[in-house]
Every structure is written in structure tokens, then in C-alpha cells.
Tab-separated table of C-alpha atoms in Angstrom:
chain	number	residue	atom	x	y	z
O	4	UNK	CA	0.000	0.000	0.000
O	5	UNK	CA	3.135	1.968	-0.372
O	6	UNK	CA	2.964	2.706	-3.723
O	7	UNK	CA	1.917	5.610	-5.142
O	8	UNK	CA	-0.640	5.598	-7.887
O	9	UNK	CA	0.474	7.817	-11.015
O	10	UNK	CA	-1.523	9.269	-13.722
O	11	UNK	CA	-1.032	11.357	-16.752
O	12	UNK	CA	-3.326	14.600	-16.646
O	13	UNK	CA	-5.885	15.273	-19.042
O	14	UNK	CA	-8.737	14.546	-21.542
O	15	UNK	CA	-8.810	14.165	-25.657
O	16	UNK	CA	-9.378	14.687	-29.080
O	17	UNK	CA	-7.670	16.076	-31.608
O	18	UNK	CA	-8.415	15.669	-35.788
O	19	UNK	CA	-7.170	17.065	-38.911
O	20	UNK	CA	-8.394	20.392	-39.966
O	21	UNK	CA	-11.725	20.969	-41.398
O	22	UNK	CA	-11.005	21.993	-44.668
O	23	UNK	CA	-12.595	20.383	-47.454
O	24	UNK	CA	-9.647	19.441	-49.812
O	25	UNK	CA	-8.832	19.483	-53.457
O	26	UNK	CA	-5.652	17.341	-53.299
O	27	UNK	CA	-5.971	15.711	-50.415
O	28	UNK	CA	-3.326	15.931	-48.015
O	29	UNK	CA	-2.837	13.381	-45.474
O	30	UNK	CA	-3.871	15.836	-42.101
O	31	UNK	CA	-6.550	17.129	-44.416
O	32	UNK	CA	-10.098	15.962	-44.213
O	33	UNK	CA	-13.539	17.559	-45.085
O	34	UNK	CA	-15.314	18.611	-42.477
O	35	UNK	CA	-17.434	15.877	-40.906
O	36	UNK	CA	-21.306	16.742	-40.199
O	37	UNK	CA	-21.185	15.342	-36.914
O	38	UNK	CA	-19.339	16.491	-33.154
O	39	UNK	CA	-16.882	14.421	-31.793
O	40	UNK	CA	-15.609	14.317	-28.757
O	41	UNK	CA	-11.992	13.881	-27.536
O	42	UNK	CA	-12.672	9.953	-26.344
O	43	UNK	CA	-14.235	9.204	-30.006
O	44	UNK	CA	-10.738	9.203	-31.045
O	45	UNK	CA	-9.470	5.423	-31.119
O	46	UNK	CA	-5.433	6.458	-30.722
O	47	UNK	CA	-6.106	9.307	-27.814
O	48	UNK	CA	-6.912	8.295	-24.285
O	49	UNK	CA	-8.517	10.790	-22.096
O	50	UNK	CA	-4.890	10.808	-20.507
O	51	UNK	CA	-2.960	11.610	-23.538
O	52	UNK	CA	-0.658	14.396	-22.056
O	53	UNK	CA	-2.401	16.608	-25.193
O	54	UNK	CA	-5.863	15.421	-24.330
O	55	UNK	CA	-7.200	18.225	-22.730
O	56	UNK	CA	-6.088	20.923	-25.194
O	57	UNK	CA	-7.188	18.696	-28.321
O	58	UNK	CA	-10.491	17.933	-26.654
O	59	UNK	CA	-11.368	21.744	-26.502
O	60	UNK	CA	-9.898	22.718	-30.142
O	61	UNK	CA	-12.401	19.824	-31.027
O	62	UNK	CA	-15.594	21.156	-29.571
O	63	UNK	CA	-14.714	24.663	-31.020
O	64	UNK	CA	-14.529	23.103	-34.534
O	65	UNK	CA	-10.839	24.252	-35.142
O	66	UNK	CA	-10.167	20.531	-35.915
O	67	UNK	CA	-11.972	17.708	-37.375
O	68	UNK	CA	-10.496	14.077	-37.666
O	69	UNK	CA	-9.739	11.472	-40.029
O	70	UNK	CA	-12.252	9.029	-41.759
O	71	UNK	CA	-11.036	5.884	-39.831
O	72	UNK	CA	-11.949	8.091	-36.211
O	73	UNK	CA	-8.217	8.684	-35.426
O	74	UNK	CA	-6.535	11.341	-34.586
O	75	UNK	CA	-2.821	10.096	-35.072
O	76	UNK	CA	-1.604	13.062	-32.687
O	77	UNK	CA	2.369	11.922	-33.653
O	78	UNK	CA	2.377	12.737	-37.565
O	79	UNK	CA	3.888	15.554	-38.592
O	80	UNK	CA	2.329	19.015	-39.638
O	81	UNK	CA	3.149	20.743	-42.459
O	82	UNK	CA	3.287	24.693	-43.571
O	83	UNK	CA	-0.049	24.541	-45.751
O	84	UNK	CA	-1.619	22.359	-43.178
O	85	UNK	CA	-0.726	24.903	-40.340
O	86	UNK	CA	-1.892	28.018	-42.110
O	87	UNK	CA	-5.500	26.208	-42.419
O	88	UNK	CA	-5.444	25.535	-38.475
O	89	UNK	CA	-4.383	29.226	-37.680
O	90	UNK	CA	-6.969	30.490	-39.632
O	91	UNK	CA	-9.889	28.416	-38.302
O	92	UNK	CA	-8.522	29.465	-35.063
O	93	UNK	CA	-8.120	33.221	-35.209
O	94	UNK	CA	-10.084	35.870	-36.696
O	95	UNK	CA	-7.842	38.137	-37.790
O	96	UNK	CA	-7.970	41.342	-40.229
O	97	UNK	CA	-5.317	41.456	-42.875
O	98	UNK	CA	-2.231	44.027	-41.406
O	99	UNK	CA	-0.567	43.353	-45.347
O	100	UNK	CA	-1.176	42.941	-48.761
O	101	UNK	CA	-1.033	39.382	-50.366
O	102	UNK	CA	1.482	38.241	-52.114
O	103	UNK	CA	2.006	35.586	-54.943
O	104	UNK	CA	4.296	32.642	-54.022
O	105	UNK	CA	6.193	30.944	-56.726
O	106	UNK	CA	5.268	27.535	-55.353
O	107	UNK	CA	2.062	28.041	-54.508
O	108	UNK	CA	-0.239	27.856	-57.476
O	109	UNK	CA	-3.964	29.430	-57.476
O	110	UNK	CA	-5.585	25.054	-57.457
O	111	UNK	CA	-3.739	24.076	-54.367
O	112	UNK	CA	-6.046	22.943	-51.814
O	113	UNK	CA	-4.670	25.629	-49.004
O	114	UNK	CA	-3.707	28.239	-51.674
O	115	UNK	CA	-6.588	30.589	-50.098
O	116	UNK	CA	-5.416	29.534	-46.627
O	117	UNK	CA	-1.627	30.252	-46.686
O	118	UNK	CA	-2.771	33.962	-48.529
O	119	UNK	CA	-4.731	34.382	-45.485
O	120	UNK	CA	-2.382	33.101	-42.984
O	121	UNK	CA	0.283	35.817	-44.712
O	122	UNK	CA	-2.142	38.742	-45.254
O	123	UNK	CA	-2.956	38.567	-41.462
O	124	UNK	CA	0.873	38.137	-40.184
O	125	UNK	CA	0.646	34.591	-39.004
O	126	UNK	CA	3.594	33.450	-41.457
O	127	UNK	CA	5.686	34.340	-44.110
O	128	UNK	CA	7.971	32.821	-47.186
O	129	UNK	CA	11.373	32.306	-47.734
O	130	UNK	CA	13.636	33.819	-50.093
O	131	UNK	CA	13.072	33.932	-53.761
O	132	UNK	CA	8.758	34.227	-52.670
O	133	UNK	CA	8.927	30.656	-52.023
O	134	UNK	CA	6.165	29.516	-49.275
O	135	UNK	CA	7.567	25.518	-49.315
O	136	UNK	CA	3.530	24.196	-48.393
O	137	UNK	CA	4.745	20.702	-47.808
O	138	UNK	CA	7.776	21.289	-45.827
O	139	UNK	CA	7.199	19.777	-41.888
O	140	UNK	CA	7.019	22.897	-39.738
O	141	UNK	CA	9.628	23.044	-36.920
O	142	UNK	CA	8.310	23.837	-33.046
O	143	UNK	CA	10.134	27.361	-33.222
O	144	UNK	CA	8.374	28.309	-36.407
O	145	UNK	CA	4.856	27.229	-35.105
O	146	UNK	CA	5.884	29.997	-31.640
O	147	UNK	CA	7.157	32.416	-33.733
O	148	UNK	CA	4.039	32.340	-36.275
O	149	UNK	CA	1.548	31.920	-33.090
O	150	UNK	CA	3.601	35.252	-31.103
O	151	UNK	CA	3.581	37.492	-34.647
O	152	UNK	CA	0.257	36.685	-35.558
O	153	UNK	CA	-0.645	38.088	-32.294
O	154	UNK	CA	1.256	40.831	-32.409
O	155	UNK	CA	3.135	40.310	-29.021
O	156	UNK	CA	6.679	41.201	-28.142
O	157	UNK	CA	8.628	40.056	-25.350
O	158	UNK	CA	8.345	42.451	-22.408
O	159	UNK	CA	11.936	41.108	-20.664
O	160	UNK	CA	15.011	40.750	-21.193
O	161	UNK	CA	14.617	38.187	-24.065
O	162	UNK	CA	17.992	36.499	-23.146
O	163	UNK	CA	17.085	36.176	-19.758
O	164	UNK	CA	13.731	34.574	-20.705
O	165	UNK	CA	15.351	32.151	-22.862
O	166	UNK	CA	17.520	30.799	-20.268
O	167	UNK	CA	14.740	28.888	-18.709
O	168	UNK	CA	15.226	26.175	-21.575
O	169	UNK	CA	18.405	24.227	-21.086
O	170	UNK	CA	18.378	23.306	-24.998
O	171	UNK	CA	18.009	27.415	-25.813
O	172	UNK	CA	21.044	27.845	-27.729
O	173	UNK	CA	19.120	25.542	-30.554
O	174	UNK	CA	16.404	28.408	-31.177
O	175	UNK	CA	17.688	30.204	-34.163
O	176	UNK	CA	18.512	34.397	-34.169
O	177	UNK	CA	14.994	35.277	-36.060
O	178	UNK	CA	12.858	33.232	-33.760
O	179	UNK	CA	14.716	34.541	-29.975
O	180	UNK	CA	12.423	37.357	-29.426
O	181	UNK	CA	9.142	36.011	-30.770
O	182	UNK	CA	9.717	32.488	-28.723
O	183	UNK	CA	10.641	34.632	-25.585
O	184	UNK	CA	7.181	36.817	-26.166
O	185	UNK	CA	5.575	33.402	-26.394
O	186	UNK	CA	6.966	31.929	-23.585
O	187	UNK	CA	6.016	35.145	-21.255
O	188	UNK	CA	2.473	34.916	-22.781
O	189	UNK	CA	1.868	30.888	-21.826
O	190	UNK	CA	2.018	29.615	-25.259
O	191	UNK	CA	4.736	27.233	-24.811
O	192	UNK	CA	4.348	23.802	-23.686
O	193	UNK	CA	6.745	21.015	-23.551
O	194	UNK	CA	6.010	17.377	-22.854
O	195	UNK	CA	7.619	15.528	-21.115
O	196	UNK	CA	10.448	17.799	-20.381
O	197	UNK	CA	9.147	21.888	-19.605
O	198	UNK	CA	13.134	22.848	-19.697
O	199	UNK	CA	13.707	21.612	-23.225
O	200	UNK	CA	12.129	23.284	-26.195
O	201	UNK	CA	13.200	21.352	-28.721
O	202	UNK	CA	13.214	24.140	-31.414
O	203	UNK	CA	14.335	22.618	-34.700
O	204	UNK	CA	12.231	19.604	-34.166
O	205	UNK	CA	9.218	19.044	-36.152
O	206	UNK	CA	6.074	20.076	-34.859
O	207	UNK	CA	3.431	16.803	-33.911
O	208	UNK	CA	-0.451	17.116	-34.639
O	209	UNK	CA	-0.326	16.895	-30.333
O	210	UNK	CA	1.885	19.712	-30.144
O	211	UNK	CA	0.513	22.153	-32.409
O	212	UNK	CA	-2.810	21.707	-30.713
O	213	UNK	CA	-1.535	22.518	-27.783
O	214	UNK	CA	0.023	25.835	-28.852
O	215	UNK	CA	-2.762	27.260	-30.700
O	216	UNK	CA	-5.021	26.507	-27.572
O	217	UNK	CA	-2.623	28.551	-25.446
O	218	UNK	CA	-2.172	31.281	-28.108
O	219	UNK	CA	-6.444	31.328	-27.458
O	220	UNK	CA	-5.985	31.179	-24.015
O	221	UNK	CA	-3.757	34.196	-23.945
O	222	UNK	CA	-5.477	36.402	-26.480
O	223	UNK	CA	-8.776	35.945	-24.059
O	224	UNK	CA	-10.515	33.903	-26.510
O	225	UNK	CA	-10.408	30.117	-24.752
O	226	UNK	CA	-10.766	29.460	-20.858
O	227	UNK	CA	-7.503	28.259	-19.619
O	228	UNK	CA	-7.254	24.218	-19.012
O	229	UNK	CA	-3.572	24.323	-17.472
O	230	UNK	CA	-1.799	21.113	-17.592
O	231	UNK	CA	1.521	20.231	-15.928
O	232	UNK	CA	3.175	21.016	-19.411
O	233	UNK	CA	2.565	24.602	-19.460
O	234	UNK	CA	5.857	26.785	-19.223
O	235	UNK	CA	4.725	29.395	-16.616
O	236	UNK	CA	8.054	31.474	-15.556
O	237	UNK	CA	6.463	32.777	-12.442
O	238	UNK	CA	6.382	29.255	-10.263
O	239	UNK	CA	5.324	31.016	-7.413
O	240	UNK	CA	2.066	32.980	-8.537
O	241	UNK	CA	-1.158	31.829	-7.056
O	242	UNK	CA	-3.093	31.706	-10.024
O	243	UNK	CA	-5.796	28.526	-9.268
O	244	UNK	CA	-4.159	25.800	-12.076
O	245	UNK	CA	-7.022	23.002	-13.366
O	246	UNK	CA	-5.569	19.548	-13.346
O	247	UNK	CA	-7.903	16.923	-14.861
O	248	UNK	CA	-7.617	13.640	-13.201
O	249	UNK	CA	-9.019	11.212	-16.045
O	250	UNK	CA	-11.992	8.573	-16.216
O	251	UNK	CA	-10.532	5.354	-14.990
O	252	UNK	CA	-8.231	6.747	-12.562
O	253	UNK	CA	-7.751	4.425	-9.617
O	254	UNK	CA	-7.971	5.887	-5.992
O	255	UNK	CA	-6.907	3.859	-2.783
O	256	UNK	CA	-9.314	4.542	-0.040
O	257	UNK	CA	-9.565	2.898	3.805
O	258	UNK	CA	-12.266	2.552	6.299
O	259	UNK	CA	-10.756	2.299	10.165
O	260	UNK	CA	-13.825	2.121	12.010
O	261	UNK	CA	-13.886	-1.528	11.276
O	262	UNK	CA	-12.621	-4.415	9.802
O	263	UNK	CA	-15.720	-5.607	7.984
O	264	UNK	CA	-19.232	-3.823	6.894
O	265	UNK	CA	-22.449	-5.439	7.014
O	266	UNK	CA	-24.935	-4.603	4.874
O	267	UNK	CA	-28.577	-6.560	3.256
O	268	UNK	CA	-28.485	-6.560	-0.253
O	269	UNK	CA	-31.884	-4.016	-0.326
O	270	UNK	CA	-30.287	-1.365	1.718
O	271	UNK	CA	-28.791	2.008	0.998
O	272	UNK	CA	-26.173	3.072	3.560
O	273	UNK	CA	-24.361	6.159	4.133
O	274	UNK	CA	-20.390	5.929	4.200
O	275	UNK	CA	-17.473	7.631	4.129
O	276	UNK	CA	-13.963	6.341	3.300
O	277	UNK	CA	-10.427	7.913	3.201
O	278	UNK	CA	-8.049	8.624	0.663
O	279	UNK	CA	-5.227	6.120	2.032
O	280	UNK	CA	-2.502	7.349	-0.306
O	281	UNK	CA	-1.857	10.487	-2.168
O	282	UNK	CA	-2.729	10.302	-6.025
O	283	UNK	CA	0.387	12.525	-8.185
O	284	UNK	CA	0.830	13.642	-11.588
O	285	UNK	CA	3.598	11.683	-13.426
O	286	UNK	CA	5.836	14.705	-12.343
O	287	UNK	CA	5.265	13.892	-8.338
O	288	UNK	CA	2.882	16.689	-7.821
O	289	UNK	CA	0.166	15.353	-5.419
O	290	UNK	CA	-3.770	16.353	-6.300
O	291	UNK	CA	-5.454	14.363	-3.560
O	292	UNK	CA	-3.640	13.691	-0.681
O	293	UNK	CA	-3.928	11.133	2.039
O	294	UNK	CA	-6.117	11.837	4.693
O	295	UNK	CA	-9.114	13.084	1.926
O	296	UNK	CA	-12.360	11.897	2.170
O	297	UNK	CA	-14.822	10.081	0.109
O	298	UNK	CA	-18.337	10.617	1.067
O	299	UNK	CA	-21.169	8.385	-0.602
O	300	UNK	CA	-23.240	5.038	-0.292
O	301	UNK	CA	-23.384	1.323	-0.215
O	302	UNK	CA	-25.994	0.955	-2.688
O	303	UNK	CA	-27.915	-2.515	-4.147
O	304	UNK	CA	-26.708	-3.228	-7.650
O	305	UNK	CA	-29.541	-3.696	-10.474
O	306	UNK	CA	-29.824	-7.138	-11.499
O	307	UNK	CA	-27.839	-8.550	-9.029
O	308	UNK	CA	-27.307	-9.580	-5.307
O	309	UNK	CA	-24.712	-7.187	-4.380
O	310	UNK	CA	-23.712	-4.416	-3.148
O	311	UNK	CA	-21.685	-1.319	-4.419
O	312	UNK	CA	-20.018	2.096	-3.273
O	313	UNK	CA	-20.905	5.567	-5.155
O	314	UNK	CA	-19.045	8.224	-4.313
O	315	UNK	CA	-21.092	11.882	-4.637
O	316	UNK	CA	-18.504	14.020	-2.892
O	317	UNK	CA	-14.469	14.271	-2.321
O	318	UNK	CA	-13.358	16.382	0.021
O	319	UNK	CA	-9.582	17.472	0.225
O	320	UNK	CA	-7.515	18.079	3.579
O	321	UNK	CA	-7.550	21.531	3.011
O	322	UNK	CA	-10.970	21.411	2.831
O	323	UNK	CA	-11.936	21.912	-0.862
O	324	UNK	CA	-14.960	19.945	-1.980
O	325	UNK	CA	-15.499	18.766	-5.729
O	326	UNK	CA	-18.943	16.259	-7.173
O	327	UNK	CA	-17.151	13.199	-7.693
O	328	UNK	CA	-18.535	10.537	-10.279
O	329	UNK	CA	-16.588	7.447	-8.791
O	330	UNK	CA	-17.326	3.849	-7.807
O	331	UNK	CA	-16.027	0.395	-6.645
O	332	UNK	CA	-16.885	-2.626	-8.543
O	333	UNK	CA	-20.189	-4.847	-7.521
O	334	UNK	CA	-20.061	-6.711	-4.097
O	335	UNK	CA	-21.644	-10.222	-4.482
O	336	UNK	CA	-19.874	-12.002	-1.648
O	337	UNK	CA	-22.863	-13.321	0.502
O	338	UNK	CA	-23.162	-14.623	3.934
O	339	UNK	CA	-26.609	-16.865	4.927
O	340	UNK	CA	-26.785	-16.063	8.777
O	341	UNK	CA	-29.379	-18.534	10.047
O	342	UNK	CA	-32.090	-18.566	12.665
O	343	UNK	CA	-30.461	-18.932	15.974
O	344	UNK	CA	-26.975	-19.078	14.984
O	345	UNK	CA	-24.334	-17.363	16.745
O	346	UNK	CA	-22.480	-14.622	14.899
O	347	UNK	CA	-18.884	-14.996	14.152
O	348	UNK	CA	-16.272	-12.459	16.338
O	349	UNK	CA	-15.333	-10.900	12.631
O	350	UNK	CA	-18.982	-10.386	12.430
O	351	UNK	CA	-19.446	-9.265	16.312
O	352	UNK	CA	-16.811	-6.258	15.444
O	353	UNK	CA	-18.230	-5.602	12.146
O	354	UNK	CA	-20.182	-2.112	11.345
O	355	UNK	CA	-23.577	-2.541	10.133
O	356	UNK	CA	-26.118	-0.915	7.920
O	357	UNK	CA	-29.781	-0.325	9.939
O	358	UNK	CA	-31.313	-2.950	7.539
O	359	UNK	CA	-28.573	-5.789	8.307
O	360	UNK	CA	-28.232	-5.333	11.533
O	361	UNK	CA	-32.485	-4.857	12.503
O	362	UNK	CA	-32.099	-8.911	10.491
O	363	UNK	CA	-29.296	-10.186	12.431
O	364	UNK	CA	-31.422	-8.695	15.558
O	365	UNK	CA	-34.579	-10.707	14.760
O	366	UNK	CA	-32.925	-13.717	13.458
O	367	UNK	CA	-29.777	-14.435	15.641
O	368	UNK	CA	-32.195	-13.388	18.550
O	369	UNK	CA	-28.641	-11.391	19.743
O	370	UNK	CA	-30.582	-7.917	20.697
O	371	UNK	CA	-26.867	-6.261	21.413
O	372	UNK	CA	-26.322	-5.847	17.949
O	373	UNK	CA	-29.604	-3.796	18.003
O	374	UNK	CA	-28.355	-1.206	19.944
O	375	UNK	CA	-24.211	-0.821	18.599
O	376	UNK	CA	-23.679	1.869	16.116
O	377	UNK	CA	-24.971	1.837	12.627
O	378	UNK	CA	-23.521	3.378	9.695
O	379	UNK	CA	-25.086	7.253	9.475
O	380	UNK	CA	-26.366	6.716	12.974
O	381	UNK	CA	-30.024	5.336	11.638
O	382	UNK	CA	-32.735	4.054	13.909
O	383	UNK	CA	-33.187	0.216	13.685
O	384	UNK	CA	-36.391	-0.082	15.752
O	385	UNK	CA	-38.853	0.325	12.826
O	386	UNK	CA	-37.601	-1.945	10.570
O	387	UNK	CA	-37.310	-4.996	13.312
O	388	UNK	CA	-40.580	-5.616	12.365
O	389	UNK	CA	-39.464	-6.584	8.751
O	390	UNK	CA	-37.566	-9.264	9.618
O	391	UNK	CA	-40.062	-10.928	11.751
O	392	UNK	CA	-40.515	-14.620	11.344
O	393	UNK	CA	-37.353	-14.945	9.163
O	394	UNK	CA	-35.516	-18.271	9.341
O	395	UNK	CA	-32.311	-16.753	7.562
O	396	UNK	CA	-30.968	-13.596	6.387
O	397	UNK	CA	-28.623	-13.176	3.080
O	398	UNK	CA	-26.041	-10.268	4.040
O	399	UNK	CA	-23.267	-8.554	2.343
O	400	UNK	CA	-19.751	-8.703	3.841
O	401	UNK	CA	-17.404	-6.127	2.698
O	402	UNK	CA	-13.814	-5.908	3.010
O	403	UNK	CA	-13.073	-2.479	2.916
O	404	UNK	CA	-9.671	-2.728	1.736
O	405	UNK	CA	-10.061	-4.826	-0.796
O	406	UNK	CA	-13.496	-4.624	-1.965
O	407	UNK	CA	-13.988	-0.822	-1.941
O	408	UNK	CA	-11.026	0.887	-3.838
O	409	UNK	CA	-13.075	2.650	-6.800
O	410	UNK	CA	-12.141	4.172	-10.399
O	411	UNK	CA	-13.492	7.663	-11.373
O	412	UNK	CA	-16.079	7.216	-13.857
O	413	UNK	CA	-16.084	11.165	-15.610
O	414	UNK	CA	-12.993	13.488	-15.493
O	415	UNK	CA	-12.442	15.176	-12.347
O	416	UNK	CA	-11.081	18.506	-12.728
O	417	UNK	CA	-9.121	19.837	-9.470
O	418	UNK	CA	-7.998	23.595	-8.857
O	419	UNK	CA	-4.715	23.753	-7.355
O	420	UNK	CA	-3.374	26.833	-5.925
């Protein structure tokens, strides 16, 4: 029970643009005529380290996916493909006049796309008015286009900035300033490593998701969804950051006021278990720590003899509440108590539900049980009669450390400070 659980943060989704092609290119898809959502995606788990930022370009319609429902969030993304995504993204007037590039003729499929993406100062050509559509675009040119495009300009010492990235002397001369403006604004974000940048590498699907959201987030024009991976220079500012813990995360809980619970398999019973170790991010930073609570019920499962725990509320040690959608798998171990029998001592020091222990009253004909403590402190006495005349009684024994750890069923998104 040492062992610390570990998760990746986030949620998911992420397609190719939706552009409806001429030449089709392979990140280019027409647009589909239905919403998906960041799990529909068969190669991005809800947590993919991108998940979150993917999931929310998604559901804005900035990206669309690929016929087979992937997302393939490791391919490469090239120039043409990028000036389609900035433009869905940004509404932007035009701060120049177009310009005609050499190797960009009037039929290519993002010909109107890269004009737009120049007019409005979100990228440029090279020498000799070449554009180069299909060459991969490098990380540093994706910062630079996002931090021009905007119009922002580093407010530091741009040097000084750059330091924070132990690869730094990789970012070429033209893209310093712009990738320091970026980095001050929150547009950078580096997985798995926030002190390497990576400059000249090509930019992923993932990765360019991920920037554009932030370049949204810090023109005002997305709510922020902060994730681990976020460059933030100012470590110490108490700005609230959102950490998604995602569906199927596991989390250890304990129940110390006894060794076993006791419960009919008709009853609903109040309970409330602890957190018994802290659940981290991947990088060690802890989002519910030991000592947390649980709060929900042993409820009968549909269709079955059994029992199960729903959470409804966690509540941190600091005192933070969030609505929890989490639960432990179905209870089914049953134990006939019949009439006249003596209880066992495991039973004798177990906690009961009213319902269970009003049967074991009436049946065992052992009236102490009757009056020990209950789980939520419910009255017994009117439900005594229930049980009246019954030879045996079918009750649910629960382990509480084995048969109560739970999985979240629904991201849970916690504010951390």
C-alpha cells in the first residue's frame, strides 16, 4: 500500500483540420457533419498528455479528424496544413497585402489559406517568394508564427527569458524574441520535459494543438485548461491551475472504524472512506492527498445480489470539496446467517447498515447488535418488524480494503493553488 498511484493529466481529441480538400493531403479531411468528442478518437486516451487541449480545439470546430476516427496526434504538420489551423482558429484582419508565391499555385487545396495566414501576419515565405507548403514545420516556427500573428513582443530581457530552456542555444537568431514573447504569454508547452524546447524539431499534430489553444488562451478567446506542461516562468504565482484527473483513474481509499461492513443486499447506507494514499501527476505533484475523504453510499446493484459504493462528494484536507462521479466494482460475496446461529467475532466487530443489523437482531435473537452503532447513525427499531418470522438472512460482507477501492467514472477537474 506503499505505492503511489500515477496518472497522466488530461482529456482528448484532436483531428485534422476541417477543410474540405482538393488534393488531399494526409492531415486534411472535409469537415465531418457530426461532433466528436476527444474519447471518439481510437489512438487518444482521455490521458494523452495533449488530451485536454485537443479535446477543446475539437468542440470549437478548429479541428476535425480522419475518416477511420483517429486522430494520429504523432504525424507531422506541415506549412499549408498549419496556415488552415491558424486560420480556423483566429479571426484576424489582414495588417498586409497578399502576395504571390512561386510555389504556390492558385488550385492548391490551401492556396486561399496560406494567402490568409500571410495577409494577417501569421507566417511568411522564404527567399526567392517561395512559401515551401509541404515542408514539416519546426516547433520554433509554429511559436514564432503563433507570437507574430498576435502581435506580441517580449516584455523582458529576451535572453534572460530564454535561459529557462536548457536546450536554448538551438532556437535560431529570427525566432529569440518572438519564442521569448511566447513563452512570457503561456504559449509554450513542452512534454515531457518543460526545460527543453526542442526548437528545430518538427512540430506533432499533439503539439501544435496545444500551442494554438494557449495562443487562445492568452489572447482571451479560450478558458484556460492548465496542464503540468505549461511553461509558466512565475512558479510562485497563485493563479488557481485546473488539473484533470481522467476517467478510470484508480484511488486507494480505507475505512478504520472496522474491519468488515455489514450490509442486506436491499439497503442504501451512508459511508465515508479515506483517501489512504496520495494520487500525483507523473511529475510527483500530489492532487489528492492522504487523509481526503470520500463521502457516498453502499448501494444494491440492479440485477444482481450485491452491493456497491458511489461516491457523490471528495473532500480534500484543506478542505476543498469537488462532485465526484466514482465507484467500486459490484459486491456479491454473501453470507446466509441462520435462525439462531451465533455470529462470528469478525462479524461481532463488524459495522452494520440499519437494515442488516435490525435482520441479524430478529434472526440471531442477539438484541446487542440492536443497539451498537450503525452506519449514518439510523434508527433500527422500525424496521425490526421486517424481519419478523425470518428463518435466515442473506447479508453482504465487505472488506473495505479490498473490496472498496473505486475508479473515477467522468474526469475530475481539481484547482490547485
Amino acid at each position: 500500500m506503499a505505492v503511489t498511484k500515477r496518472w497522466q493529466s488530461g482529456l482528448a481529441a484532436f483531428m485534422a483540420m476541417g477543410i474540405t480538400a482538393g488534393t488531399v493531403a494526409p492531415m486534411v479531411a472535409p469537415a465531418p457533419s457530426f461532433a466528436q468528442t476527444a474519447t471518439s478518437f481510437s489512438d487518444v486516451q482521455s490521458n494523452y498528455w495533449a488530451a485536454q487541449f485537443i479535446q477543446s480545439l475539437a468542440q470549437r470546430g478548429v479541428i476535425a479528424g480522419f475518416p477511420d476516427g483517429s486522430f494520429r496526434p504523432d504525424e507531422q504538420v506541415t506549412r499549408a496544413q498549419f496556415a488552415a489551423m491558424v486560420n480556423k482558429a483566429f479571426q484576424k484582419n489582414q495588417i498586409r497585402q497578399g502576395t504571390r508565391f512561386v510555389d504556390v499555385n492558385s488550385s492548391y487545396w490551401a492556396a486561399s489559406a496560406i494567402q490568409q495566414a500571410y495577409t494577417t501576419g501569421f507566417l511568411s515565405g522564404y527567399p526567392g517568394n517561395r512559401f515551401e507548403p509541404n515542408q514539416a514545420i519546426p516547433r520554433e516556427q509554429v511559436l514564432v508564427s503563433l507570437a507574430n500573428g498576435l502581435e506580441y513582443s517580449a516584455q523582458n530581457n529576451v535572453e534572460s527569458t530564454l535561459q529557462y530552456f536548457n536546450d536554448s542555444n538551438n532556437i535560431s537568431g529570427y525566432a529569440r524574441s518572438p519564442i521569448a514573447a511566447a513563452t512570457e504569454n503561456r504559449i509554450v508547452v513542452n512534454y515531457p520535459n518543460l526545460k527543453f524546447l526542442n526548437p528545430n524539431r518538427t512540430a506533432t499534430r499533439a503539439q501544435v494543438a496545444a500551442f494554438i489553444y494557449q495562443a487562445l488562451v492568452s489572447s482571451n478567446q479560450a478558458a484556460a485548461i492548465n496542464s503540468p506542461f505549461i511553461v509558466a516562468l512565475n512558479a510562485d504565482e497563485q493563479t488557481p491551475v485546473a488539473i484533470v484527473i481522467p476517467q478510470g483513474t484508480a484511488i486507494p481509499v480505507k475505512y478504520d472504524k472496522a474491519e468488515k461492513i455489514v450490509v442486506t443486499k436491499d439497503e442504501t447506507a451512508p459511508l465515508t472512506l479515506t483517501v489512504s494514499q496520495n494520487v500525483v501527476t507523473e511529475r510527483g505533484q500530489v492532487i489528492i492527498p492522504a487523509g481526503s475523504q470520500v463521502v457516498g453510499q453502499l448501494k444494491p446493484v440492479k440485477g444482481e445480489k450485491g452491493s456497491q459504493f458511489v461516491a457523490d462528494k471528495l473532500i480534500l484536507t484543506n478542505g476543498q470539496e469537488y462532485a465526484i462521479n466514482a465507484q467500486s466494482e459490484p459486491i456479491t460475496k454473501i453470507e446466509t446467517i441462520q435462525k439462531g446461529s451465533r455470529l462470528s467475532s469478525a462479524l461481532k466487530s463488524a459495522v452494520y447498515g440499519a437494515g442488516a443489523a435490525a435482520a441479524v437482531s430478529v434472526v440471531t435473537g442477539d438484541r446487542a447488535i440492536a443497539t451498537e452503532e450503525v452506519l449514518g447513525g439510523a434508527a433500527i427499531g422500525g424496521l425490526i418488524g421486517a424481519f419478523f418470522g425470518k428463518k435466515s438472512v442473506d447479508l453482504i460482507v465487505i472488506d473495505p480494503d479490498t473490496d472498496l477501492q473505486m475508479t473515477i467514472g467522468q474526469n475530475l477537474q481539481i484547482s490547485l493553488k
